[in-house]
Amino acid sequence: MWFVVTNALVTAVAGWGPQTGVGWQQGANPPWPAHTGSICTTLSNGTVILLGGQRGDHGGGQFEAANCTEQVYSFEVEEDMWIDHTEGVPWTKRWGHSAVTTPDDTVWMLFGCCEPDSPRIMLNDVWTWNPVLGGPWKQMDTTHPFEGLEATSAALRNGDEIWIVGGWSSSRGTLSQVEYLSTTTLQWTVKSDTHKVAWQTRANHATAISPDNEWLFVFGGQHRDWKTGRWTRIGDAWRVRLSDYSSGAWQEINGLEPGRASPPAIYLPNGWLITTGGHYVPEHDMESVEEEYVKNMHDEMHKQTLWFNDVWALDMNTGGKSGFKLVEKEAPWIGRDDQASCESGGSILVFGGGRKYGGGDYLNDAWRLANAASVYHLGAGRRDEM
């Protein structure tokens, strides 16, 4: 551990438990309260940063910000040790945000839900923090070309481009736009407007970029039909070559079955991508935003929800041409969605999440699978030249 700790509370916990299943281990209960929608991102030394999230029954499904958190924790994986960096955080409490870490260990956090006292107005801000160098969070002076977003997805290219794909807009619904932010110039570039690509608009999906910076992937999520208003969980997966990007060049590859919202993108060091968890419900209407209607609808849909704890893998070394394959049907941790998931030192990490449709029944646990590539027999593939 070599980052700067200022005004932080260190919590040492009991360490990882015995292996179960293919090798998963549960850590001691973390010091943060049970919640969903946190984002984790990993520093170059393997330290994990956990940002924000949502607490409170039915908070998430109603775009309610009152129960969000501005909590920031770092996590030392081998020691199973948490450090609280929340004191002095200047940004608005949120969930549905995105985060990446650049090679200099700067954490970039973007967007989310919601503006204070305006539960359906999404945030449009960008913040940075470098826990290695120390110092405060900084709001970046950049003008996003669209309205605020939540439940979008972010991936880093060439160490200085943050690609943002899809998401949810209060005014336009689910989106399929593709854009990126230069971390050096703070300028945005729009590559595709929404509805200009072959795949359906979506939110609560995942995005990844291959280690050679050549391929962009999008998969899973939930889609709202802008004509009928019906919601569908989707499991399709798509890729596009970035060096000669074109809105019409997206190719469909093997996706996830069943379809699901909230699949994470977990990068293994050997070039494989892992995703796990999420939820499925049958296609349905959402005819009103009135609070009692929404709560009753969520309660009814909860009875039909499937919560996943399966694990899927995609070989990005080959450009992902073969798509996703199932590598573990049922992990030992309980099925969930919107958990924070990332990689550290070759381990897959899973933190928290939820098990109640629309928000609630949140979890306060931590799991890891060490040496995930070896456990799942994921070797380096041949680079795709197609």
GROMACS .gro file of N, CA and C in nm, residues 7-160:
model
  462
    7ASN      N    1  -0.698   1.210   0.638
    7ASN     CA    2  -0.830   1.210   0.701
    7ASN      C    3  -0.906   1.081   0.674
    8ALA      N    4  -0.834   0.968   0.682
    8ALA     CA    5  -0.895   0.840   0.649
    8ALA      C    6  -0.907   0.753   0.772
    9LEU      N    7  -1.009   0.667   0.770
    9LEU     CA    8  -1.032   0.572   0.878
    9LEU      C    9  -0.998   0.433   0.828
   10VAL      N   10  -0.902   0.368   0.892
   10VAL     CA   11  -0.858   0.235   0.851
   10VAL      C   12  -0.936   0.130   0.930
   11THR      N   13  -0.992   0.033   0.857
   11THR     CA   14  -1.066  -0.076   0.919
   11THR      C   15  -1.002  -0.207   0.879
   12ALA      N   16  -0.932  -0.273   0.970
   12ALA     CA   17  -0.876  -0.406   0.944
   12ALA      C   18  -0.980  -0.510   0.979
   13VAL      N   19  -1.005  -0.603   0.887
   13VAL     CA   20  -1.105  -0.706   0.911
   13VAL      C   21  -1.038  -0.843   0.915
   14ALA      N   22  -1.119  -0.948   0.927
   14ALA     CA   23  -1.067  -1.078   0.968
   14ALA      C   24  -0.994  -1.156   0.860
   15GLY      N   25  -1.001  -1.114   0.737
   15GLY     CA   26  -0.933  -1.187   0.630
   15GLY      C   27  -1.028  -1.278   0.555
   16TRP      N   28  -0.976  -1.341   0.449
   16TRP     CA   29  -1.057  -1.423   0.360
   16TRP      C   30  -1.085  -1.560   0.422
   17GLY      N   31  -1.206  -1.608   0.398
   17GLY     CA   32  -1.246  -1.737   0.450
   17GLY      C   33  -1.198  -1.852   0.363
   18PRO      N   34  -1.239  -1.974   0.394
   18PRO     CA   35  -1.196  -2.091   0.317
   18PRO      C   36  -1.252  -2.089   0.175
   19GLN      N   37  -1.185  -2.159   0.086
   19GLN     CA   38  -1.231  -2.167  -0.053
   19GLN      C   39  -1.358  -2.252  -0.061
   20THR      N   40  -1.446  -2.211  -0.152
   20THR     CA   41  -1.568  -2.286  -0.177
   20THR      C   42  -1.595  -2.284  -0.326
   21GLY      N   43  -1.667  -2.384  -0.376
   21GLY     CA   44  -1.692  -2.395  -0.519
   21GLY      C   45  -1.562  -2.415  -0.594
   22VAL      N   46  -1.539  -2.338  -0.699
   22VAL     CA   47  -1.416  -2.349  -0.777
   22VAL      C   48  -1.299  -2.277  -0.712
   23GLY      N   49  -1.323  -2.214  -0.597
   23GLY     CA   50  -1.216  -2.144  -0.527
   23GLY      C   51  -1.253  -2.008  -0.472
   24TRP      N   52  -1.382  -1.973  -0.476
   24TRP     CA   53  -1.427  -1.845  -0.424
   24TRP      C   54  -1.405  -1.839  -0.273
   25GLN      N   55  -1.372  -1.720  -0.223
   25GLN     CA   56  -1.357  -1.695  -0.080
   25GLN      C   57  -1.439  -1.572  -0.041
   26GLN      N   58  -1.502  -1.580   0.075
   26GLN     CA   59  -1.576  -1.466   0.127
   26GLN      C   60  -1.491  -1.393   0.229
   27GLY      N   61  -1.489  -1.259   0.219
   27GLY     CA   62  -1.420  -1.178   0.317
   27GLY      C   63  -1.510  -1.146   0.435
   28ALA      N   64  -1.452  -1.084   0.536
   28ALA     CA   65  -1.533  -1.036   0.648
   28ALA      C   66  -1.627  -0.926   0.599
   29ASN      N   67  -1.735  -0.903   0.672
   29ASN     CA   68  -1.830  -0.799   0.631
   29ASN      C   69  -1.760  -0.664   0.623
   30PRO      N   70  -1.772  -0.593   0.511
   30PRO     CA   71  -1.706  -0.463   0.497
   30PRO      C   72  -1.764  -0.359   0.592
   31PRO      N   73  -1.693  -0.248   0.614
   31PRO     CA   74  -1.742  -0.144   0.705
   31PRO      C   75  -1.849  -0.056   0.645
   32TRP      N   76  -1.870  -0.061   0.514
   32TRP     CA   77  -1.974   0.022   0.453
   32TRP      C   78  -2.111  -0.045   0.466
   33PRO      N   79  -2.218   0.036   0.472
   33PRO     CA   80  -2.352  -0.022   0.486
   33PRO      C   81  -2.395  -0.095   0.360
   34ALA      N   82  -2.486  -0.189   0.375
   34ALA     CA   83  -2.538  -0.262   0.260
   34ALA      C   84  -2.592  -0.165   0.157
   35HIS      N   85  -2.549  -0.181   0.033
   35HIS     CA   86  -2.598  -0.095  -0.073
   35HIS      C   87  -2.570  -0.157  -0.209
   36THR      N   88  -2.624  -0.096  -0.311
   36THR     CA   89  -2.609  -0.141  -0.449
   36THR      C   90  -2.558  -0.026  -0.534
   37GLY      N   91  -2.517  -0.057  -0.656
   37GLY     CA   92  -2.481   0.048  -0.751
   37GLY      C   93  -2.351   0.118  -0.725
   38SER      N   94  -2.266   0.064  -0.636
   38SER     CA   95  -2.132   0.120  -0.623
   38SER      C   96  -2.049   0.083  -0.746
   39ILE      N   97  -1.944   0.159  -0.771
   39ILE     CA   98  -1.852   0.131  -0.880
   39ILE      C   99  -1.714   0.108  -0.820
   40CYS      N  100  -1.645   0.004  -0.866
   40CYS     CA  101  -1.507  -0.013  -0.822
   40CYS      C  102  -1.413  -0.004  -0.941
   41THR      N  103  -1.295   0.049  -0.915
   41THR     CA  104  -1.191   0.065  -1.015
   41THR      C  105  -1.058   0.040  -0.946
   42THR      N  106  -0.958  -0.009  -1.021
   42THR     CA  107  -0.836  -0.060  -0.961
   42THR      C  108  -0.715   0.026  -0.997
   43LEU      N  109  -0.632   0.056  -0.896
   43LEU     CA  110  -0.508   0.129  -0.917
   43LEU      C  111  -0.399   0.034  -0.966
   44SER      N  112  -0.286   0.092  -1.010
   44SER     CA  113  -0.180   0.011  -1.069
   44SER      C  114  -0.115  -0.084  -0.970
   45ASN      N  115  -0.125  -0.056  -0.840
   45ASN     CA  116  -0.067  -0.146  -0.739
   45ASN      C  117  -0.165  -0.250  -0.689
   46GLY      N  118  -0.286  -0.254  -0.747
   46GLY     CA  119  -0.387  -0.352  -0.708
   46GLY      C  120  -0.487  -0.302  -0.606
   47THR      N  121  -0.466  -0.184  -0.547
   47THR     CA  122  -0.564  -0.127  -0.455
   47THR      C  123  -0.693  -0.098  -0.530
   48VAL      N  124  -0.805  -0.133  -0.470
   48VAL     CA  125  -0.936  -0.112  -0.530
   48VAL      C  126  -1.001   0.011  -0.467
   49ILE      N  127  -1.061   0.095  -0.551
   49ILE     CA  128  -1.136   0.212  -0.505
   49ILE      C  129  -1.284   0.186  -0.527
   50LEU      N  130  -1.366   0.207  -0.422
   50LEU     CA  131  -1.510   0.185  -0.428
   50LEU      C  132  -1.580   0.319  -0.410
   51LEU      N  133  -1.673   0.351  -0.502
   51LEU     CA  134  -1.732   0.484  -0.510
   51LEU      C  135  -1.884   0.479  -0.508
   52GLY      N  136  -1.945   0.558  -0.418
   52GLY     CA  137  -2.088   0.587  -0.424
   52GLY      C  138  -2.175   0.465  -0.406
   53GLY      N  139  -2.303   0.479  -0.447
   53GLY     CA  140  -2.398   0.369  -0.438
   53GLY      C  141  -2.532   0.415  -0.387
   54GLN      N  142  -2.624   0.320  -0.373
   54GLN     CA  143  -2.763   0.348  -0.338
   54GLN      C  144  -2.807   0.263  -0.221
   55ARG      N  145  -2.872   0.326  -0.124
   55ARG     CA  146  -2.935   0.256  -0.013
   55ARG      C  147  -3.082   0.293  -0.010
   56GLY      N  148  -3.163   0.214   0.057
   56GLY     CA  149  -3.302   0.252   0.077
   56GLY      C  150  -3.398   0.177  -0.013
   57ASP      N  151  -3.505   0.125   0.045
   57ASP     CA  152  -3.603   0.047  -0.027
   57ASP      C  153  -3.664   0.126  -0.142
   58HIS      N  154  -3.665   0.069  -0.260
   58HIS     CA  155  -3.723   0.126  -0.381
   58HIS      C  156  -3.656   0.255  -0.425
   59GLY      N  157  -3.542   0.287  -0.368
   59GLY     CA  158  -3.477   0.412  -0.408
   59GLY      C  159  -3.432   0.411  -0.552
   60GLY      N  160  -3.364   0.303  -0.596
   60GLY     CA  161  -3.307   0.301  -0.730
   60GLY      C  162  -3.411   0.308  -0.839
   61GLY      N  163  -3.518   0.228  -0.829
   61GLY     CA  164  -3.616   0.222  -0.936
   61GLY      C  165  -3.693   0.350  -0.956
   62GLN      N  166  -3.694   0.438  -0.857
   62GLN     CA  167  -3.766   0.565  -0.870
   62GLN      C  168  -3.671   0.681  -0.893
   63PHE      N  169  -3.547   0.654  -0.930
   63PHE     CA  170  -3.447   0.759  -0.953
   63PHE      C  171  -3.440   0.851  -0.831
   64GLU      N  172  -3.440   0.793  -0.715
   64GLU     CA  173  -3.440   0.867  -0.590
   64GLU      C  174  -3.297   0.884  -0.540
   65ALA      N  175  -3.259   1.008  -0.515
   65ALA     CA  176  -3.122   1.035  -0.473
   65ALA      C  177  -3.106   1.046  -0.322
   66ALA      N  178  -3.217   1.050  -0.248
   66ALA     CA  179  -3.209   1.076  -0.105
   66ALA      C  180  -3.127   0.971  -0.031
   67ASN      N  181  -3.129   0.848  -0.079
   67ASN     CA  182  -3.059   0.740  -0.010
   67ASN      C  183  -2.927   0.703  -0.078
   68CYS      N  184  -2.879   0.788  -0.165
   68CYS     CA  185  -2.748   0.764  -0.226
   68CYS      C  186  -2.637   0.795  -0.125
   69THR      N  187  -2.517   0.756  -0.161
   69THR     CA  188  -2.404   0.781  -0.075
   69THR      C  189  -2.290   0.845  -0.155
   70GLU      N  190  -2.209   0.924  -0.084
   70GLU     CA  191  -2.088   0.979  -0.143
   70GLU      C  192  -1.966   0.908  -0.087
   71GLN      N  193  -1.986   0.792  -0.029
   71GLN     CA  194  -1.876   0.721   0.036
   71GLN      C  195  -1.767   0.679  -0.065
   72VAL      N  196  -1.643   0.692  -0.021
   72VAL     CA  197  -1.527   0.648  -0.098
   72VAL      C  198  -1.441   0.561  -0.007
   73TYR      N  199  -1.415   0.439  -0.050
   73TYR     CA  200  -1.329   0.347   0.024
   73TYR      C  201  -1.218   0.296  -0.068
   74SER      N  202  -1.103   0.268  -0.008
   74SER     CA  203  -1.003   0.188  -0.076
   74SER      C  204  -0.995   0.052  -0.007
   75PHE      N  205  -0.953  -0.048  -0.085
   75PHE     CA  206  -0.952  -0.186  -0.034
   75PHE      C  207  -0.821  -0.253  -0.072
   76GLU      N  208  -0.753  -0.304   0.030
   76GLU     CA  209  -0.632  -0.384   0.009
   76GLU      C  210  -0.672  -0.531   0.006
   77VAL      N  211  -0.658  -0.592  -0.110
   77VAL     CA  212  -0.719  -0.723  -0.133
   77VAL      C  213  -0.656  -0.832  -0.047
   78GLU      N  214  -0.524  -0.841  -0.049
   78GLU     CA  215  -0.460  -0.950   0.024
   78GLU      C  216  -0.482  -0.939   0.174
   79GLU      N  217  -0.483  -0.817   0.225
   79GLU     CA  218  -0.504  -0.795   0.368
   79GLU      C  219  -0.650  -0.795   0.407
   80ASP      N  220  -0.741  -0.790   0.306
   80ASP     CA  221  -0.885  -0.775   0.334
   80ASP      C  222  -0.907  -0.655   0.427
   81MET      N  223  -0.853  -0.539   0.387
   81MET     CA  224  -0.853  -0.420   0.470
   81MET      C  225  -0.914  -0.301   0.395
   82TRP      N  226  -1.007  -0.232   0.461
   82TRP     CA  227  -1.076  -0.118   0.403
   82TRP      C  228  -1.026   0.011   0.467
   83ILE      N  229  -1.017   0.118   0.386
   83ILE     CA  230  -0.984   0.252   0.435
   83ILE      C  231  -1.090   0.349   0.384
   84ASP      N  232  -1.148   0.424   0.475
   84ASP     CA  233  -1.256   0.518   0.443
   84ASP      C  234  -1.197   0.654   0.407
   85HIS      N  235  -1.222   0.700   0.284
   85HIS     CA  236  -1.174   0.829   0.235
   85HIS      C  237  -1.290   0.927   0.214
   86THR      N  238  -1.403   0.907   0.280
   86THR     CA  239  -1.523   0.983   0.250
   86THR      C  240  -1.515   1.128   0.299
   87GLU      N  241  -1.446   1.153   0.408
   87GLU     CA  242  -1.445   1.288   0.465
   87GLU      C  243  -1.399   1.390   0.362
   88GLY      N  244  -1.479   1.495   0.344
   88GLY     CA  245  -1.443   1.604   0.254
   88GLY      C  246  -1.478   1.581   0.109
   89VAL      N  247  -1.543   1.469   0.075
   89VAL     CA  248  -1.582   1.446  -0.065
   89VAL      C  249  -1.677   1.557  -0.109
   90PRO      N  250  -1.647   1.628  -0.218
   90PRO     CA  251  -1.728   1.744  -0.257
   90PRO      C  252  -1.841   1.714  -0.354
   91TRP      N  253  -1.840   1.597  -0.415
   91TRP     CA  254  -1.940   1.572  -0.520
   91TRP      C  255  -2.071   1.520  -0.462
   92THR      N  256  -2.177   1.539  -0.541
   92THR     CA  257  -2.312   1.501  -0.501
   92THR      C  258  -2.323   1.350  -0.482
   93LYS      N  259  -2.392   1.308  -0.377
   93LYS     CA  260  -2.420   1.166  -0.359
   93LYS      C  261  -2.483   1.110  -0.486
   94ARG      N  262  -2.448   0.982  -0.519
   94ARG     CA  263  -2.497   0.932  -0.646
   94ARG      C  264  -2.490   0.780  -0.655
   95TRP      N  265  -2.566   0.729  -0.751
   95TRP     CA  266  -2.553   0.593  -0.801
   95TRP      C  267  -2.573   0.601  -0.953
   96GLY      N  268  -2.553   0.492  -1.023
   96GLY     CA  269  -2.566   0.494  -1.169
   96GLY      C  270  -2.455   0.571  -1.237
   97HIS      N  271  -2.344   0.593  -1.167
   97HIS     CA  272  -2.231   0.667  -1.222
   97HIS      C  273  -2.134   0.571  -1.291
   98SER      N  274  -2.027   0.625  -1.349
   98SER     CA  275  -1.923   0.546  -1.413
   98SER      C  276  -1.787   0.591  -1.361
   99ALA      N  277  -1.688   0.502  -1.367
   99ALA     CA  278  -1.554   0.538  -1.322
   99ALA      C  279  -1.450   0.453  -1.393
  100VAL      N  280  -1.336   0.515  -1.423
  100VAL     CA  281  -1.218   0.444  -1.476
  100VAL      C  282  -1.095   0.503  -1.407
  101THR      N  283  -0.983   0.431  -1.416
  101THR     CA  284  -0.856   0.480  -1.365
  101THR      C  285  -0.755   0.486  -1.478
  102THR      N  286  -0.691   0.600  -1.496
  102THR     CA  287  -0.590   0.617  -1.600
  102THR      C  288  -0.455   0.564  -1.551
  103PRO      N  289  -0.357   0.545  -1.641
  103PRO     CA  290  -0.230   0.484  -1.600
  103PRO      C  291  -0.155   0.557  -1.490
  104ASP      N  292  -0.181   0.686  -1.472
  104ASP     CA  293  -0.113   0.760  -1.364
  104ASP      C  294  -0.188   0.750  -1.232
  105ASP      N  295  -0.285   0.658  -1.224
  105ASP     CA  296  -0.364   0.632  -1.104
  105ASP      C  297  -0.461   0.744  -1.069
  106THR      N  298  -0.500   0.823  -1.168
  106THR     CA  299  -0.607   0.919  -1.149
  106THR      C  300  -0.741   0.850  -1.171
  107VAL      N  301  -0.828   0.861  -1.072
  107VAL     CA  302  -0.964   0.806  -1.081
  107VAL      C  303  -1.053   0.913  -1.143
  108TRP      N  304  -1.122   0.876  -1.251
  108TRP     CA  305  -1.218   0.965  -1.318
  108TRP      C  306  -1.358   0.911  -1.291
  109MET      N  307  -1.445   0.996  -1.238
  109MET     CA  308  -1.584   0.959  -1.211
  109MET      C  309  -1.676   1.050  -1.290
  110LEU      N  310  -1.777   0.991  -1.355
  110LEU     CA  311  -1.865   1.066  -1.445
  110LEU      C  312  -2.012   1.035  -1.418
  111PHE      N  313  -2.096   1.140  -1.423
  111PHE     CA  314  -2.241   1.130  -1.433
  111PHE      C  315  -2.306   1.061  -1.312
  112GLY      N  316  -2.428   1.009  -1.332
  112GLY     CA  317  -2.501   0.939  -1.227
  112GLY      C  318  -2.635   1.004  -1.196
  113CYS      N  319  -2.701   0.951  -1.097
  113CYS     CA  320  -2.832   0.996  -1.052
  113CYS      C  321  -2.822   1.038  -0.905
  114CYS      N  322  -2.875   1.148  -0.869
  114CYS     CA  323  -2.949   1.248  -0.946
  114CYS      C  324  -2.915   1.385  -0.888
  115GLU      N  325  -2.962   1.490  -0.952
  115GLU     CA  326  -2.946   1.624  -0.896
  115GLU      C  327  -3.018   1.634  -0.762
  116PRO      N  328  -2.959   1.703  -0.664
  116PRO     CA  329  -3.026   1.718  -0.534
  116PRO      C  330  -3.166   1.778  -0.549
  117ASP      N  331  -3.263   1.716  -0.483
  117ASP     CA  332  -3.403   1.762  -0.486
  117ASP      C  333  -3.465   1.756  -0.624
  118SER      N  334  -3.400   1.691  -0.718
  118SER     CA  335  -3.455   1.675  -0.854
  118SER      C  336  -3.433   1.530  -0.896
  119PRO      N  337  -3.514   1.437  -0.846
  119PRO     CA  338  -3.483   1.295  -0.861
  119PRO      C  339  -3.482   1.243  -1.004
  120ARG      N  340  -3.532   1.317  -1.101
  120ARG     CA  341  -3.529   1.268  -1.238
  120ARG      C  342  -3.436   1.350  -1.328
  121ILE      N  343  -3.351   1.430  -1.269
  121ILE     CA  344  -3.253   1.506  -1.345
  121ILE      C  345  -3.115   1.445  -1.319
  122MET      N  346  -3.056   1.388  -1.425
  122MET     CA  347  -2.929   1.316  -1.408
  122MET      C  348  -2.811   1.412  -1.402
  123LEU      N  349  -2.707   1.368  -1.336
  123LEU     CA  350  -2.586   1.449  -1.321
  123LEU      C  351  -2.505   1.451  -1.450
  124ASN      N  352  -2.435   1.562  -1.471
  124ASN     CA  353  -2.358   1.580  -1.595
  124ASN      C  354  -2.217   1.627  -1.564
  125ASP      N  355  -2.165   1.588  -1.448
  125ASP     CA  356  -2.036   1.636  -1.404
  125ASP      C  357  -1.928   1.530  -1.418
  126VAL      N  358  -1.801   1.574  -1.414
  126VAL     CA  359  -1.685   1.486  -1.423
  126VAL      C  360  -1.588   1.526  -1.313
  127TRP      N  361  -1.542   1.428  -1.234
  127TRP     CA  362  -1.453   1.454  -1.122
  127TRP      C  363  -1.330   1.364  -1.130
  128THR      N  364  -1.218   1.412  -1.073
  128THR     CA  365  -1.096   1.331  -1.067
  128THR      C  366  -1.038   1.334  -0.925
  129TRP      N  367  -0.964   1.228  -0.896
  129TRP     CA  368  -0.894   1.216  -0.767
  129TRP      C  369  -0.777   1.121  -0.786
  130ASN      N  370  -0.660   1.159  -0.739
  130ASN     CA  371  -0.544   1.071  -0.747
  130ASN      C  372  -0.503   1.030  -0.606
  131PRO      N  373  -0.541   0.910  -0.560
  131PRO     CA  374  -0.510   0.868  -0.424
  131PRO      C  375  -0.362   0.840  -0.400
  132VAL      N  376  -0.285   0.824  -0.507
  132VAL     CA  377  -0.141   0.802  -0.493
  132VAL      C  378  -0.071   0.933  -0.460
  133LEU      N  379  -0.109   1.040  -0.531
  133LEU     CA  380  -0.048   1.171  -0.510
  133LEU      C  381  -0.110   1.245  -0.393
  134GLY      N  382  -0.231   1.205  -0.355
  134GLY     CA  383  -0.302   1.276  -0.249
  134GLY      C  384  -0.370   1.400  -0.302
  135GLY      N  385  -0.427   1.478  -0.215
  135GLY     CA  386  -0.498   1.598  -0.256
  135GLY      C  387  -0.646   1.573  -0.270
  136PRO      N  388  -0.722   1.679  -0.295
  136PRO     CA  389  -0.868   1.669  -0.297
  136PRO      C  390  -0.921   1.624  -0.433
  137TRP      N  391  -1.049   1.591  -0.434
  137TRP     CA  392  -1.121   1.571  -0.559
  137TRP      C  393  -1.127   1.704  -0.635
  138LYS      N  394  -1.125   1.696  -0.767
  138LYS     CA  395  -1.135   1.815  -0.852
  138LYS      C  396  -1.244   1.796  -0.956
  139GLN      N  397  -1.331   1.896  -0.971
  139GLN     CA  398  -1.429   1.891  -1.080
  139GLN      C  399  -1.364   1.944  -1.206
  140MET      N  400  -1.377   1.868  -1.315
  140MET     CA  401  -1.310   1.902  -1.440
  140MET      C  402  -1.394   2.000  -1.521
  141ASP      N  403  -1.326   2.095  -1.584
  141ASP     CA  404  -1.391   2.198  -1.664
  141ASP      C  405  -1.410   2.145  -1.805
  142THR      N  406  -1.516   2.068  -1.822
  142THR     CA  407  -1.546   2.009  -1.952
  142THR      C  408  -1.696   2.018  -1.976
  143THR      N  409  -1.735   2.036  -2.101
  143THR     CA  410  -1.875   2.052  -2.137
  143THR      C  411  -1.921   1.930  -2.217
  144HIS      N  412  -1.996   1.845  -2.151
  144HIS     CA  413  -2.051   1.726  -2.216
  144HIS      C  414  -2.154   1.770  -2.320
  145PRO      N  415  -2.148   1.714  -2.444
  145PRO     CA  416  -2.237   1.762  -2.550
  145PRO      C  417  -2.381   1.719  -2.537
  146PHE      N  418  -2.413   1.635  -2.438
  146PHE     CA  419  -2.550   1.591  -2.418
  146PHE      C  420  -2.593   1.623  -2.275
  147GLU      N  421  -2.718   1.592  -2.246
  147GLU     CA  422  -2.770   1.610  -2.111
  147GLU      C  423  -2.706   1.509  -2.017
  148GLY      N  424  -2.735   1.524  -1.886
  148GLY     CA  425  -2.680   1.431  -1.788
  148GLY      C  426  -2.728   1.288  -1.814
  149LEU      N  427  -2.646   1.192  -1.772
  149LEU     CA  428  -2.674   1.051  -1.797
  149LEU      C  429  -2.661   0.972  -1.667
  150GLU      N  430  -2.725   0.858  -1.664
  150GLU     CA  431  -2.697   0.758  -1.561
  150GLU      C  432  -2.708   0.620  -1.625
  151ALA      N  433  -2.654   0.520  -1.555
  151ALA     CA  434  -2.657   0.381  -1.604
  151ALA      C  435  -2.596   0.368  -1.742
  152THR      N  436  -2.497   0.455  -1.772
  152THR     CA  437  -2.419   0.438  -1.894
  152THR      C  438  -2.302   0.346  -1.862
  153SER      N  439  -2.205   0.334  -1.952
  153SER     CA  440  -2.088   0.251  -1.925
  153SER      C  441  -1.966   0.319  -1.982
  154ALA      N  442  -1.851   0.296  -1.919
  154ALA     CA  443  -1.728   0.365  -1.956
  154ALA      C  444  -1.615   0.265  -1.975
  155ALA      N  445  -1.525   0.293  -2.070
  155ALA     CA  446  -1.407   0.211  -2.091
  155ALA      C  447  -1.293   0.303  -2.137
  156LEU      N  448  -1.170   0.266  -2.101
  156LEU     CA  449  -1.053   0.349  -2.127
  156LEU      C  450  -0.979   0.297  -2.249
  157ARG      N  451  -0.941   0.390  -2.340
  157ARG     CA  452  -0.863   0.355  -2.458
  157ARG      C  453  -0.736   0.440  -2.462
  158ASN      N  454  -0.623   0.376  -2.492
  158ASN     CA  455  -0.494   0.443  -2.506
  158ASN      C  456  -0.454   0.522  -2.382
  159GLY      N  457  -0.515   0.493  -2.270
  159GLY     CA  458  -0.479   0.559  -2.146
  159GLY      C  459  -0.531   0.700  -2.130
  160ASP      N  460  -0.594   0.757  -2.236
  160ASP     CA  461  -0.636   0.897  -2.226
  160ASP      C  462  -0.769   0.927  -2.295
   0.00000   0.00000   0.00000
